CSV table of C-alpha atoms in Angstrom, one decimal:
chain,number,residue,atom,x,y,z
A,545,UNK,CA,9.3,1.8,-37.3
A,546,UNK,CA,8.3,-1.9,-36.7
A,547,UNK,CA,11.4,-3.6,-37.3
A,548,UNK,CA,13.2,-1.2,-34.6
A,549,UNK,CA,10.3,-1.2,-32.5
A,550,UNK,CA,8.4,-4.8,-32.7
A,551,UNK,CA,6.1,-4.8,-29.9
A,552,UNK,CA,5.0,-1.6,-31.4
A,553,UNK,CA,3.2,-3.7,-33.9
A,554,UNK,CA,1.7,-5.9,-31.9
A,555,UNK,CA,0.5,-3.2,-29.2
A,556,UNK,CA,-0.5,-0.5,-31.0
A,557,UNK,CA,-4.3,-0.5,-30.4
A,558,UNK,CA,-3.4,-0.8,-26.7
A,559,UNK,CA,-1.3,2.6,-27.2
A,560,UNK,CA,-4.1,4.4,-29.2
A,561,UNK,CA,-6.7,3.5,-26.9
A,562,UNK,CA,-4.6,4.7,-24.0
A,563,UNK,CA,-4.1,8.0,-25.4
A,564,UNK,CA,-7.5,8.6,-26.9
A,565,UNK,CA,-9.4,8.1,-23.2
A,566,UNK,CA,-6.6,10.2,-21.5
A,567,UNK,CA,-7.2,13.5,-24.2
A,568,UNK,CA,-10.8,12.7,-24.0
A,569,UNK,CA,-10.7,13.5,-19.9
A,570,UNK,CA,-8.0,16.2,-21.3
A,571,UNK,CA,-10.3,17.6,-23.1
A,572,UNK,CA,-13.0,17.5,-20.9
A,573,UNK,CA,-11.2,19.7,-18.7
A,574,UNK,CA,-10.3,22.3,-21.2
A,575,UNK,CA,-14.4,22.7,-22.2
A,576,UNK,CA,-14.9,22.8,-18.4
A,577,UNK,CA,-12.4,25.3,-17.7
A,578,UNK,CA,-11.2,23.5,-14.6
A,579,UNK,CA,-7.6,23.5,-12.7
A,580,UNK,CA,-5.3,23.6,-14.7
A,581,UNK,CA,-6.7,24.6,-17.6
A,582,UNK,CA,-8.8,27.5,-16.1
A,583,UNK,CA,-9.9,29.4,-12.9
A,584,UNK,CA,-12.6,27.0,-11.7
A,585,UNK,CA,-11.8,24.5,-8.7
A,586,UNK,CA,-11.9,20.9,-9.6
A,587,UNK,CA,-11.3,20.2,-5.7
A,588,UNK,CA,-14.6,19.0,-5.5
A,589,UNK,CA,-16.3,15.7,-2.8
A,590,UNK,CA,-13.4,14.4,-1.6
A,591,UNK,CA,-10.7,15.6,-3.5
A,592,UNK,CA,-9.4,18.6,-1.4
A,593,UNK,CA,-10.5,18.0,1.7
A,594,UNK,CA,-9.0,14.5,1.5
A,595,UNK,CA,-7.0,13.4,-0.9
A,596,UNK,CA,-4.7,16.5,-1.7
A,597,UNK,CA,-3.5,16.4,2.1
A,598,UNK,CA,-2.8,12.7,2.5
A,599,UNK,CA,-1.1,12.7,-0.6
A,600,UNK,CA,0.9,16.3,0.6
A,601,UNK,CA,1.3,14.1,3.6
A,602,UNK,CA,2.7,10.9,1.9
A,603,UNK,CA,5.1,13.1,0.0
A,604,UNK,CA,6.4,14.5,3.6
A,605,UNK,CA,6.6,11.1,4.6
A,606,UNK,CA,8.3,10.1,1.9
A,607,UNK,CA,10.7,13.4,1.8
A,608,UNK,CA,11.8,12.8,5.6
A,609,UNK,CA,9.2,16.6,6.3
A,610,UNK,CA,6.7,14.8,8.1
A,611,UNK,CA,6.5,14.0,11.2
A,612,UNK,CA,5.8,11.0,11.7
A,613,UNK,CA,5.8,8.0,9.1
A,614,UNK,CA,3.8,5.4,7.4
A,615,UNK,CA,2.4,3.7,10.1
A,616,UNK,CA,1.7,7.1,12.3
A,617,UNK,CA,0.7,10.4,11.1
A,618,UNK,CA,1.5,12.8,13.6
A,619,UNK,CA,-0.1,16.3,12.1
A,620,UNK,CA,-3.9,15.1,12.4
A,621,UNK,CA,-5.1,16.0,15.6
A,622,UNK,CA,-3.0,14.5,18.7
A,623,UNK,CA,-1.7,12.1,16.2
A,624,UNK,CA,-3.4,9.1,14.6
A,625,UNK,CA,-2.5,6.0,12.9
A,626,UNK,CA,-1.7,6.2,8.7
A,627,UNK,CA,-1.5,2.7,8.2
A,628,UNK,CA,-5.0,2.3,7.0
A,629,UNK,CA,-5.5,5.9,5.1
A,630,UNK,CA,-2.1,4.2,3.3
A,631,UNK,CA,-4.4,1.4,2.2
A,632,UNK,CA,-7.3,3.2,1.3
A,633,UNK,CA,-6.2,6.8,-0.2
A,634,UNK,CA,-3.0,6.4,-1.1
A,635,UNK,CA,-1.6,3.7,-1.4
A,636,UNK,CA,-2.3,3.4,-5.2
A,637,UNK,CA,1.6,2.7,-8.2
A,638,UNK,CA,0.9,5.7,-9.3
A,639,UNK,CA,1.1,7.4,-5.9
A,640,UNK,CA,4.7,8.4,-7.0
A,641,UNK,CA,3.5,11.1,-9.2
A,642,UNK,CA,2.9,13.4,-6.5
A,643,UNK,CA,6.4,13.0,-5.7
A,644,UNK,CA,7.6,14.3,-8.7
A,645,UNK,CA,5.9,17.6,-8.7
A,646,UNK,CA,6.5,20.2,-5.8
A,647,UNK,CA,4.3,20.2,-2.9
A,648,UNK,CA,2.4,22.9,-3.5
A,649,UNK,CA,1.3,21.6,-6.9
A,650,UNK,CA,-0.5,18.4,-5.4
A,651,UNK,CA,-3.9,19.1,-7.3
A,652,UNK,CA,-1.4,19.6,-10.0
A,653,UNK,CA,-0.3,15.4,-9.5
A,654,UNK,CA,-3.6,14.2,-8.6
A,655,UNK,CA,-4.8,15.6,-12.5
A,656,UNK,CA,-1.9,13.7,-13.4
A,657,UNK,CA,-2.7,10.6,-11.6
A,658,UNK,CA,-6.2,10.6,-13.2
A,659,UNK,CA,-4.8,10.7,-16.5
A,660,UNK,CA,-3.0,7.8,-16.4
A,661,UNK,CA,-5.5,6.1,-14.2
A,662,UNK,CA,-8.1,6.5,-17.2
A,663,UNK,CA,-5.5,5.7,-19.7
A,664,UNK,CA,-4.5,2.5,-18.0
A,665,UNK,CA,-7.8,1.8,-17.5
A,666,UNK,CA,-8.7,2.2,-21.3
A,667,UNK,CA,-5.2,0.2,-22.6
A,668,UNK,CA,-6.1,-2.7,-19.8
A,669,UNK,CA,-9.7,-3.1,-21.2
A,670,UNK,CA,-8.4,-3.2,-25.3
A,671,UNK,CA,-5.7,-5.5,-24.7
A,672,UNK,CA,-8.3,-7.9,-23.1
A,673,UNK,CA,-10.7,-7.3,-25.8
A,674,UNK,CA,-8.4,-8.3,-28.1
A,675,UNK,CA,-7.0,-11.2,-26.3
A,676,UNK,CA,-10.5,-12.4,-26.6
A,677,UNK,CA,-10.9,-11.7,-30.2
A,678,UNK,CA,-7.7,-11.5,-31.8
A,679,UNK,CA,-9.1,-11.6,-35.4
A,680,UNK,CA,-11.6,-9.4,-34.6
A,681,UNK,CA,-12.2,-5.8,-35.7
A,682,UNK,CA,-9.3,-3.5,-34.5
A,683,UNK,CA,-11.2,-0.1,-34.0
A,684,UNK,CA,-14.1,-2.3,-32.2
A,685,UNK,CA,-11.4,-3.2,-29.5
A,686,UNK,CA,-10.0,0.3,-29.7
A,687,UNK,CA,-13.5,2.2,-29.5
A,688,UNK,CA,-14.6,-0.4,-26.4
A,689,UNK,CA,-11.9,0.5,-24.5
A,690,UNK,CA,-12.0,4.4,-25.1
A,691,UNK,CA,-15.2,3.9,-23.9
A,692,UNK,CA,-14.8,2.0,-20.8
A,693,UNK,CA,-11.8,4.5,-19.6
A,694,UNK,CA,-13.1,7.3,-20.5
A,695,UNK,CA,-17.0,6.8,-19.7
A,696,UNK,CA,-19.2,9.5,-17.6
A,697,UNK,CA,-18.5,7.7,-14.3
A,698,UNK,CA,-15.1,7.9,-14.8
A,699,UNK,CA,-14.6,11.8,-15.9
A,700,UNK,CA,-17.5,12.9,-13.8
A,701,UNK,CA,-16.8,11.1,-10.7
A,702,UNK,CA,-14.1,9.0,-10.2
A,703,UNK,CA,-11.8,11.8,-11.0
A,704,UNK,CA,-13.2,13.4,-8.4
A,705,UNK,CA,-12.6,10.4,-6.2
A,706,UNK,CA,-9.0,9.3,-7.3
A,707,UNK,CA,-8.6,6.1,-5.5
A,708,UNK,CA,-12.0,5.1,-7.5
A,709,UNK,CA,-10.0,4.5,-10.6
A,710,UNK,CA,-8.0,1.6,-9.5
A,711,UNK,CA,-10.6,-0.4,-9.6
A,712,UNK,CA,-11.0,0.3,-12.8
A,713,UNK,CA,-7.6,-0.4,-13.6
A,714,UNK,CA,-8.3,-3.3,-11.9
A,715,UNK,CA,-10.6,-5.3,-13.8
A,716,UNK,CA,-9.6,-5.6,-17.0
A,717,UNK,CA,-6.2,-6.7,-15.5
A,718,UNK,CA,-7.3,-9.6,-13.5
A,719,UNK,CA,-9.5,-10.5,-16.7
A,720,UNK,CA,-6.3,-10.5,-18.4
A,721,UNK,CA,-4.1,-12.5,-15.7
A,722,UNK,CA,-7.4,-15.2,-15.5
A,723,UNK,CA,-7.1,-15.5,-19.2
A,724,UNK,CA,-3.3,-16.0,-19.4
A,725,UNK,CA,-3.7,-18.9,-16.8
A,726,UNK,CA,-6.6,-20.3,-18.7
A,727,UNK,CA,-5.0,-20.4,-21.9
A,728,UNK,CA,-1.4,-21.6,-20.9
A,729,UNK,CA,-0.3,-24.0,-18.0
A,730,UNK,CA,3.2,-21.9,-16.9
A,731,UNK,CA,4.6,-21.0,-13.7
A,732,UNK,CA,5.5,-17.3,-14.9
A,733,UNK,CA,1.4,-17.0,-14.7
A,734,UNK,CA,1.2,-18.4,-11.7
A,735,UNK,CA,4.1,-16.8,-10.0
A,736,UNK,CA,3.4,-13.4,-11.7
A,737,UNK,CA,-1.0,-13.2,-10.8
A,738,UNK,CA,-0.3,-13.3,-6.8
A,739,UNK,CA,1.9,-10.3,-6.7
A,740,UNK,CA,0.0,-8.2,-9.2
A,741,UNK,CA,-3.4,-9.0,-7.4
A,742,UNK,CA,-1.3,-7.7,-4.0
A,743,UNK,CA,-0.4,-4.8,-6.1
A,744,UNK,CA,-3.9,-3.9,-7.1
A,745,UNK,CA,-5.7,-5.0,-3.8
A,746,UNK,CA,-3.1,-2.4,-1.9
A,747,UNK,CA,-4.0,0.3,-4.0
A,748,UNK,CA,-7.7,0.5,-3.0
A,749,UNK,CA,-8.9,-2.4,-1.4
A,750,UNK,CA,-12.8,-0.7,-1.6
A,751,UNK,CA,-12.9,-0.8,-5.3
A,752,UNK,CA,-10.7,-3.4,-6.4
A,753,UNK,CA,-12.5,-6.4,-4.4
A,754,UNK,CA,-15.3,-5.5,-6.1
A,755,UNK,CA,-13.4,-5.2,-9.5
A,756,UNK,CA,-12.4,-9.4,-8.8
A,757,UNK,CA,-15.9,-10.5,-8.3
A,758,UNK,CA,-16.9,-8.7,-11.6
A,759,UNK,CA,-13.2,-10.5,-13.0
A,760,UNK,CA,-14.5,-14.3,-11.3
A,761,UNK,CA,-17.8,-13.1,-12.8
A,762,UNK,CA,-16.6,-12.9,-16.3
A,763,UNK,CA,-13.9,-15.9,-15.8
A,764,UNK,CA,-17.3,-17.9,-15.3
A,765,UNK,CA,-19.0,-16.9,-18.1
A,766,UNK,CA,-15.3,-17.6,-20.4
A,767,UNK,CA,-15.3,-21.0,-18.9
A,768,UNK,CA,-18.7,-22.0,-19.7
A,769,UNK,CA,-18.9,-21.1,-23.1
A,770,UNK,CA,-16.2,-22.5,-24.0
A,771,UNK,CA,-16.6,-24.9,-27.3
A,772,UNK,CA,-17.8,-28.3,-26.5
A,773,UNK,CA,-14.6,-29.8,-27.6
A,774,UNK,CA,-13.0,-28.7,-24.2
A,775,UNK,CA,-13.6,-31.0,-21.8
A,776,UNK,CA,-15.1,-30.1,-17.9
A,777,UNK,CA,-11.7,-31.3,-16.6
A,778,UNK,CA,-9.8,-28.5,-18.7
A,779,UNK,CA,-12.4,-26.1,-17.8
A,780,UNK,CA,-12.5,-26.8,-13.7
A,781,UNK,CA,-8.9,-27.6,-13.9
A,782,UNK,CA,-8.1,-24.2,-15.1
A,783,UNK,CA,-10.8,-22.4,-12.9
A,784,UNK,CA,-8.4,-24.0,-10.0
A,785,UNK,CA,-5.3,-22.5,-11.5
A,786,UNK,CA,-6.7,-19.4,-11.5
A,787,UNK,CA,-8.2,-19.8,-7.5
A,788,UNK,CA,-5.2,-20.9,-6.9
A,789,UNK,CA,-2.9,-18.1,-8.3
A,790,UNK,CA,-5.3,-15.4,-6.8
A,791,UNK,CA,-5.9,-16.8,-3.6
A,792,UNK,CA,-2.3,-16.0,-2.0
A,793,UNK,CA,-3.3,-12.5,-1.9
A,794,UNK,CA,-6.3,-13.2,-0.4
A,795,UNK,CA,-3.7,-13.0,3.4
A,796,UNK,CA,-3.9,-9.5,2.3
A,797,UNK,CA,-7.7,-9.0,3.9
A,798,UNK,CA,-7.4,-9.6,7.5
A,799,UNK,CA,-4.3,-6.9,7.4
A,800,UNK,CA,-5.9,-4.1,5.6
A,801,UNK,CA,-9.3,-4.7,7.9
A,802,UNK,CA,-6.8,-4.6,10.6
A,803,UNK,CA,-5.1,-1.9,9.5
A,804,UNK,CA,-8.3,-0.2,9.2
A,805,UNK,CA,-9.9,-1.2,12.6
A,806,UNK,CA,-7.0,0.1,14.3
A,807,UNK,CA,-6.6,3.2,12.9
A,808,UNK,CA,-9.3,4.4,15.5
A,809,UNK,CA,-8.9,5.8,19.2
A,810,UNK,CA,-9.6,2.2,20.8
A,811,UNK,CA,-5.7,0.8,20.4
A,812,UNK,CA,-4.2,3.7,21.6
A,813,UNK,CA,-5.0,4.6,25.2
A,814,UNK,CA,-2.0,4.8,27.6
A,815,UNK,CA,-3.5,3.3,30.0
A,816,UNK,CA,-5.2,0.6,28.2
A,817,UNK,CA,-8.7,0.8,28.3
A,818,UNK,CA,-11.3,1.4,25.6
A,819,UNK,CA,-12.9,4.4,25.5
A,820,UNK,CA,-16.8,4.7,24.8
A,821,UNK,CA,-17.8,6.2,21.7
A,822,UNK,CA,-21.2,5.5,21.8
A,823,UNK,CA,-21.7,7.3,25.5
A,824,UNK,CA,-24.6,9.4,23.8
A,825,UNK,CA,-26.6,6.1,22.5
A,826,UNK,CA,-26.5,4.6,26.2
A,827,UNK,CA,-24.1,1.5,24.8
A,828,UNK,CA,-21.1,2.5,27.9
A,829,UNK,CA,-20.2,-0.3,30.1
């Protein structure tokens, strides 16, 4: 099985961690009885009343049903910008699970996308464990990352709250993109980092900025305990490589707070003026 499949051997842990967390939250729902593996609703907070219809929406979008498309959302009320529910619901790479399914199975996808989010999340986590210690017990690495995937914030709540578990997706990755820069000088780290840090910050910008300065937190900490036979040049000199290779996706902040400031009433009056919405606080002028 190795010789046909190489990386298998190398990646293993990353596999068996992956699968563990996502039976565990499996599992979970089985004991709980919930959708689909019994009669009792798992469309809890904001899960149905949010989530399920913008991602039944982004599928219309998406199928040419809705009307409207990704930058207006014509079905809510007298029509409303999408842009910035985009950003912040549903805007996540594994969005395109709920295009798979029919539409009247989006619960159905969202389960799915929770699944993989935990799995991901548990795979990202081992692999960084043991990049750090490579010699280091295998089932530690494994039993860590089961662990941070499939913890009690994760099955309790975040699956509740989808778009939660990209940031913790998120984390481990950047660790692991900080640590490939800090260990090698190449451009593939420095030209890959940019684009996957767009890739995360687009899927929930609310999570995953907090998931880099717990990353920068931990990229810190590697850097200063790092054996006195590496010298403060290689140590700040790497620090920068990784500023630098994060830092082009930092253009992506003003255009999701954009994105997100315009998405109310004030930009779209016909005849140009901005309305009060604080007429009941005595603010209008």
């Amino acid at each position: 099985m190795r010789r046909r499949f190489p990386w298998l051997g190398r990646h293993w842990p990353v596999l068996v961690a992956a699968a563990a967390a996502g039976t565990t939250f499996v599992a979970s729902g089985i004991i709980r009885g919930t959708y689909p593996f019994g009669d009792r609703a798992r469309s809890t907070n904001d899960l149905g009343q949010q989530f399920v219809p913008m991602y039944a929406h982004l599928r219309d979008v998406v199928t040419g049903q809705a009307p409207g498309d990704l930058l207006f959302n014509w079905s809510s009320g007298f029509g409303v910008p999408f842009l910035g529910d985009l950003m912040a619901y549903v805007g996540s790479t594994l969005s395109w699970i709920a295009l798979v399914l029919p539409r009247d199975q989006i619960d159905l996808a969202l389960f799915f996308v929770a699944v993989a989010a935990i799995s991901l999340g548990a795979g990202a986590m081992t692999a960084y464990l043991r990049r750090l210690r490579p010699a280091g017990p295998v089932w530690l690495a494994i039993a860590a990352g089961v662990s941070y995937g499939a913890c009690a914030w994760a099955i309790d709540d975040a699956a509740y709250m989808t778009v939660w578990l990209n940031g913790m997706i998120a984390f481990p990755v950047l660790c692991l993109l900080c640590e490939w820069i800090l260990r090698r000088r190449s451009i593939p780290s420095m030209l890959v980092t940019p684009f996957v840090v767009a890739l995360l910050w687009t899927s929930h910008f609310y999570t995953v900025y907090m998931a880099t300065i717990g990353a920068a937190i931990v990229v810190v900490a590697r850097i200063l305990s790092y054996d006195a036979v590496v010298s403060w040049r290689d140590r700040l000199t790497g620090a920068l490589r990784c500023i630098v290779a994060v830092r082009p996706a930092a253009a992506l902040r003003p255009e999701l707070g954009l994105s997100g400031r315009r998405s109310g009433p004030d930009h779209y009056r016909a005849d140009g003026a901005r309305p009060c919405l604080h007429w009941a606080s005595g603010t209008c002028g």
